[in-house]
Short mmCIF file of C-alpha atoms (C1' of nucleotides) in Angstrom, two decimals:
data_model
loop_
_atom_site.label_atom_id
_atom_site.label_comp_id
_atom_site.label_asym_id
_atom_site.label_seq_id
_atom_site.Cartn_x
_atom_site.Cartn_y
_atom_site.Cartn_z
CA UNK A 1 85.28 137.75 120.78
CA UNK A 2 82.96 137.67 117.82
CA UNK A 3 82.34 134.44 115.98
CA UNK A 4 83.39 135.10 112.41
CA UNK A 5 80.90 133.46 110.10
CA UNK A 6 82.25 132.65 106.68
CA UNK A 7 80.08 133.43 103.69
CA UNK A 8 81.22 130.14 102.19
CA UNK A 9 80.14 126.60 102.86
CA UNK A 10 82.20 124.28 105.03
CA UNK A 11 82.93 122.19 101.95
CA UNK A 12 84.22 125.20 100.04
CA UNK A 13 86.46 126.20 102.94
CA UNK A 14 87.82 122.70 103.38
CA UNK A 15 88.37 122.12 99.70
CA UNK A 16 90.11 125.48 99.29
CA UNK A 17 92.47 124.48 102.08
CA UNK A 18 93.30 121.17 100.46
CA UNK A 19 93.66 122.82 97.07
CA UNK A 20 96.15 125.27 98.53
CA UNK A 21 98.19 122.38 99.87
CA UNK A 22 98.15 120.85 96.39
CA UNK A 23 99.05 124.10 94.64
CA UNK A 24 102.81 123.50 94.44
CA UNK A 25 104.38 120.84 92.22
CA UNK A 26 106.89 119.91 94.91
CA UNK A 27 104.07 119.05 97.28
CA UNK A 28 102.33 116.99 94.61
CA UNK A 29 105.59 115.19 94.04
CA UNK A 30 105.96 114.49 97.75
CA UNK A 31 102.44 113.12 98.01
CA UNK A 32 102.84 110.88 95.01
CA UNK A 33 106.21 109.73 96.28
CA UNK A 34 104.79 108.94 99.70
CA UNK A 35 101.89 107.12 98.15
CA UNK A 36 104.19 105.01 96.01
CA UNK A 37 106.49 104.09 98.88
CA UNK A 38 103.74 104.15 101.46
CA UNK A 39 105.73 106.05 104.05
CA UNK A 40 109.33 107.13 103.94
CA UNK A 41 111.91 109.28 105.70
CA UNK A 42 112.48 112.95 105.11
CA UNK A 43 115.95 112.23 103.77
CA UNK A 44 114.54 110.10 100.98
CA UNK A 45 112.37 112.98 99.86
CA UNK A 46 115.17 115.52 100.12
CA UNK A 47 117.27 113.30 97.84
CA UNK A 48 114.58 113.44 95.19
CA UNK A 49 113.94 117.15 95.16
CA UNK A 50 116.14 119.94 93.77
CA UNK A 51 115.80 122.20 96.79
CA UNK A 52 117.35 122.74 100.18
CA UNK A 53 116.50 120.46 103.09
CA UNK A 54 114.94 123.37 104.94
CA UNK A 55 112.64 124.06 102.01
CA UNK A 56 111.52 120.45 101.83
CA UNK A 57 110.87 120.53 105.54
CA UNK A 58 108.70 123.57 105.06
CA UNK A 59 106.65 121.88 102.34
CA UNK A 60 106.22 118.86 104.60
CA UNK A 61 104.98 121.14 107.34
CA UNK A 62 102.38 122.62 105.05
CA UNK A 63 101.17 119.20 103.99
CA UNK A 64 101.03 118.16 107.63
CA UNK A 65 99.17 121.33 108.64
CA UNK A 66 96.69 120.67 105.86
CA UNK A 67 96.23 117.18 107.28
CA UNK A 68 97.34 115.32 104.18
CA UNK A 69 100.33 113.64 105.78
CA UNK A 70 101.40 112.60 109.26
CA UNK A 71 104.81 112.00 110.74
CA UNK A 72 106.14 109.63 113.36
CA UNK A 73 109.56 110.03 114.89
CA UNK A 74 112.08 107.21 114.67
CA UNK A 75 115.15 109.01 116.02
CA UNK A 76 116.97 110.64 114.60
CA UNK A 77 114.70 110.30 111.61
CA UNK A 78 111.08 111.15 110.96
CA UNK A 79 108.83 108.97 108.90
CA UNK A 80 105.99 110.51 106.95
CA UNK A 81 102.93 108.75 105.60
CA UNK A 82 99.81 109.87 103.81
CA UNK A 83 96.96 110.59 106.22
CA UNK A 84 94.44 108.24 104.66
CA UNK A 85 91.45 109.64 106.48
CA UNK A 86 91.95 113.19 105.29
CA UNK A 87 93.18 112.01 101.93
CA UNK A 88 89.81 110.33 101.49
CA UNK A 89 88.02 113.44 102.59
CA UNK A 90 89.94 115.55 100.09
CA UNK A 91 89.28 112.99 97.39
CA UNK A 92 85.56 113.06 98.14
CA UNK A 93 85.46 116.85 98.10
CA UNK A 94 87.19 117.14 94.75
CA UNK A 95 85.17 114.29 93.35
CA UNK A 96 81.92 115.91 94.34
CA UNK A 97 83.08 119.25 93.07
CA UNK A 98 84.01 117.99 89.62
CA UNK A 99 81.12 115.62 89.37
CA UNK A 100 78.47 118.34 89.40
CA UNK A 101 77.21 117.62 85.94
CA UNK A 102 78.95 114.89 84.06
CA UNK A 103 82.46 113.59 84.03
CA UNK A 104 84.80 113.34 81.08
CA UNK B 1 117.96 132.25 76.52
CA UNK B 2 118.15 128.96 78.32
CA UNK B 3 115.25 126.57 78.25
CA UNK B 4 114.33 126.05 81.87
CA UNK B 5 113.48 122.42 82.40
CA UNK B 6 111.23 121.74 85.35
CA UNK B 7 112.14 118.89 87.66
CA UNK B 8 108.45 118.05 87.81
CA UNK B 9 106.21 116.23 85.40
CA UNK B 10 103.87 118.07 83.09
CA UNK B 11 100.96 116.61 85.03
CA UNK B 12 102.32 117.90 88.30
CA UNK B 13 102.82 121.37 86.87
CA UNK B 14 99.37 121.45 85.34
CA UNK B 15 97.64 120.11 88.40
CA UNK B 16 99.46 122.55 90.69
CA UNK B 17 98.22 125.36 88.49
CA UNK B 18 94.63 124.16 88.66
CA UNK B 19 94.93 123.57 92.39
CA UNK B 20 96.11 127.12 92.87
CA UNK B 21 93.07 128.38 90.99
CA UNK B 22 90.88 126.28 93.29
CA UNK B 23 92.65 127.39 96.46
CA UNK B 24 90.26 130.20 97.36
CA UNK B 25 86.69 129.63 98.53
CA UNK B 26 85.44 132.57 96.49
CA UNK B 27 86.74 130.96 93.32
CA UNK B 28 85.15 127.64 94.24
CA UNK B 29 81.91 129.49 94.81
CA UNK B 30 82.17 131.17 91.42
CA UNK B 31 82.81 127.89 89.64
CA UNK B 32 79.93 126.14 91.35
CA UNK B 33 77.70 129.11 90.67
CA UNK B 34 78.66 129.17 87.00
CA UNK B 35 78.11 125.47 86.72
CA UNK B 36 74.67 125.71 88.27
CA UNK B 37 73.59 128.60 86.04
CA UNK B 38 75.66 127.42 83.10
CA UNK B 39 77.01 130.87 82.27
CA UNK B 40 76.13 134.20 83.77
CA UNK B 41 77.17 137.83 83.89
CA UNK B 42 79.77 139.30 86.18
CA UNK B 43 77.13 141.36 87.92
CA UNK B 44 75.27 138.24 89.01
CA UNK B 45 78.39 136.92 90.66
CA UNK B 46 79.22 140.23 92.31
CA UNK B 47 75.74 140.24 93.84
CA UNK B 48 76.41 136.86 95.45
CA UNK B 49 79.81 137.61 96.96
CA UNK B 50 80.67 139.79 99.95
CA UNK B 51 83.53 141.58 98.26
CA UNK B 52 84.15 144.55 96.01
CA UNK B 53 83.48 144.33 92.29
CA UNK B 54 87.16 144.83 91.57
CA UNK B 55 88.05 141.87 93.76
CA UNK B 56 85.53 139.63 92.04
CA UNK B 57 86.92 140.74 88.71
CA UNK B 58 90.38 139.75 89.88
CA UNK B 59 89.21 136.29 90.91
CA UNK B 60 87.53 135.88 87.53
CA UNK B 61 90.77 136.83 85.85
CA UNK B 62 92.64 134.16 87.76
CA UNK B 63 90.10 131.53 86.84
CA UNK B 64 90.29 132.65 83.23
CA UNK B 65 94.10 132.63 83.25
CA UNK B 66 94.00 129.13 84.69
CA UNK B 67 91.72 128.16 81.83
CA UNK B 68 88.80 127.08 83.98
CA UNK B 69 86.37 129.70 82.65
CA UNK B 70 85.96 131.73 79.51
CA UNK B 71 84.23 135.02 78.88
CA UNK B 72 82.37 136.45 75.95
CA UNK B 73 81.48 140.12 75.71
CA UNK B 74 77.86 141.17 75.32
CA UNK B 75 78.25 144.92 75.75
CA UNK B 76 78.34 146.39 78.16
CA UNK B 77 78.32 143.09 79.99
CA UNK B 78 80.57 140.05 79.97
CA UNK B 79 79.28 136.54 80.21
CA UNK B 80 81.37 133.85 81.79
CA UNK B 81 81.03 130.10 81.38
CA UNK B 82 82.96 127.11 82.57
CA UNK B 83 85.59 126.02 80.06
CA UNK B 84 84.45 122.43 79.71
CA UNK B 85 87.56 121.20 77.95
CA UNK B 86 89.93 122.35 80.66
CA UNK B 87 87.45 121.50 83.37
CA UNK B 88 87.59 117.93 82.13
CA UNK B 89 91.35 118.00 82.04
CA UNK B 90 91.50 119.25 85.62
CA UNK B 91 89.01 116.62 86.68
CA UNK B 92 91.05 113.89 85.05
CA UNK B 93 94.25 115.13 86.69
CA UNK B 94 92.75 115.21 90.17
CA UNK B 95 91.02 111.92 89.60
CA UNK B 96 94.22 110.23 88.59
CA UNK B 97 96.09 111.85 91.42
CA UNK B 98 93.71 110.77 94.13
CA UNK B 99 93.52 107.23 93.06
CA UNK B 100 94.73 104.93 90.41
CA UNK B 101 91.48 103.11 91.05
CA UNK B 102 88.60 105.55 90.58
CA UNK B 103 87.61 108.87 91.97
CA UNK B 104 84.01 108.11 92.76
"C1'" DA C 1 130.37 113.97 128.22
"C1'" DC C 2 131.12 114.19 123.24
"C1'" DC C 3 130.31 113.68 118.48
"C1'" DC C 4 127.24 112.25 114.60
"C1'" DT C 5 123.06 112.07 112.05
"C1'" DT C 6 118.67 113.77 110.98
"C1'" DT C 7 115.06 117.09 110.92
"C1'" DA C 8 112.79 121.43 112.48
"C1'" DT C 9 112.99 126.18 113.14
"C1'" DC C 10 114.80 130.95 112.68
"C1'" DG C 11 115.90 135.02 110.20
"C1'" DT C 12 116.10 137.03 105.93
"C1'" DA C 13 114.93 138.41 101.20
"C1'" DC C 14 112.01 138.56 97.47
"C1'" DA C 15 107.75 137.45 94.95
"C1'" DT C 16 102.95 136.66 94.88
"C1'" DT C 17 98.21 137.02 96.62
"C1'" DT C 18 94.37 139.46 98.34
"C1'" DG C 19 91.49 143.23 98.99
"C1'" DC C 20 90.08 147.98 98.38
"C1'" DG C 21 88.81 152.51 96.13
"C1'" DA C 22 89.45 155.12 92.14
"C1'" DT C 23 89.55 155.31 87.45
"C1'" DA C 24 89.68 153.79 82.68
"C1'" DA C 25 87.57 151.37 78.92
"C1'" DA C 26 83.88 149.74 76.01
"C1'" DC C 27 79.75 150.11 74.30
"C1'" DT C 28 74.41 151.82 74.34
"C1'" DA C 29 71.06 154.93 74.30
"C1'" DT C 30 69.42 159.54 74.13
"C1'" DA D 1 78.35 164.81 72.00
"C1'" DT D 2 76.71 163.32 76.55
"C1'" DA D 3 75.35 160.39 79.96
"C1'" DG D 4 74.66 155.71 81.78
"C1'" DT D 5 75.90 150.86 82.54
"C1'" DT D 6 79.06 147.30 83.16
"C1'" DT D 7 83.53 145.39 83.72
"C1'" DA D 8 88.69 145.66 83.70
"C1'" DT D 9 92.70 147.74 85.31
"C1'" DC D 10 95.68 150.62 88.31
"C1'" DG D 11 97.92 151.86 92.55
"C1'" DC D 12 98.33 150.87 97.01
"C1'" DA D 13 98.77 148.26 101.51
"C1'" DA D 14 98.87 144.21 104.11
"C1'" DA D 15 99.38 139.43 104.31
"C1'" DT D 16 101.12 135.15 102.71
"C1'" DG D 17 104.28 132.06 100.07
"C1'" DT D 18 108.82 130.45 98.67
"C1'" DA D 19 113.57 129.57 99.07
"C1'" DC D 20 117.94 129.81 101.33
"C1'" DG D 21 121.76 129.32 104.87
"C1'" DA D 22 122.53 129.00 109.61
"C1'" DT D 23 121.39 127.12 113.74
"C1'" DA D 24 118.77 124.55 117.22
"C1'" DA D 25 116.84 120.28 118.84
"C1'" DA D 26 116.56 115.31 119.68
"C1'" DG D 27 118.45 111.09 119.93
"C1'" DG D 28 122.02 107.28 119.25
"C1'" DG D 29 126.55 105.47 119.65
"C1'" DT D 30 131.17 105.53 121.58
#
DNA sequence: ACCCTTTATCGTACATTTGCGATAAACTAT
DNA sequence: ATAGTTTATCGCAAATGTACGATAAAGGGT
């Protein structure tokens, strides 16, 4: 097993991963919705989006895999919340990225 | 022809588009590189990345299509720079998204 | 045990992304 | 005209993303 070394910085790799998670309007909607409600059930999100339940579930999985949200089971429901730690990390990465010269 | 109305806000659509452009480490590298040099030729970027010239050109096209960079021809070369106007817009969108407070 | 509710996962289909080599295009210089 | 330099585009292949319906899984309540 060879250790693949990326030609990119850790920050670039991490930020690209977060950016990919943010690259679909439905996922942005979910994150903003979660942030507003500070945690809610999958059903609440499904009700708000014009797509099948399975599709919403898939978007939630991607957000979870990216570390931006976390879920806790409350049978038979699942409650999702923003993962504040990683949210902060993402925020810092984007902030640093855009701040290179001068803002606004 | 029916006018497709998106269920998402304009901000969400715009931000998703920018996020997609930022979702590859090579494109983050290019943007940071351009910002550091404030404009440079395609060849300079190709020299810095471990991928074929055609692949770099494709990434540049995506960044250009997303509005984050702009190119001016200086035959036979092409010079690319960050599109400051859209860069600011993207920054504002991400900033607002990540916190109603402040991004710093 | 049996249903009911809720969510995740599977299988499928189609579109998009990513990377490459080869080639075209645009312009300079000789 | 010809050759050289630089970049964009094409054609291809493999991988990934997106959406759906159907089904499985995990409990709770009766």
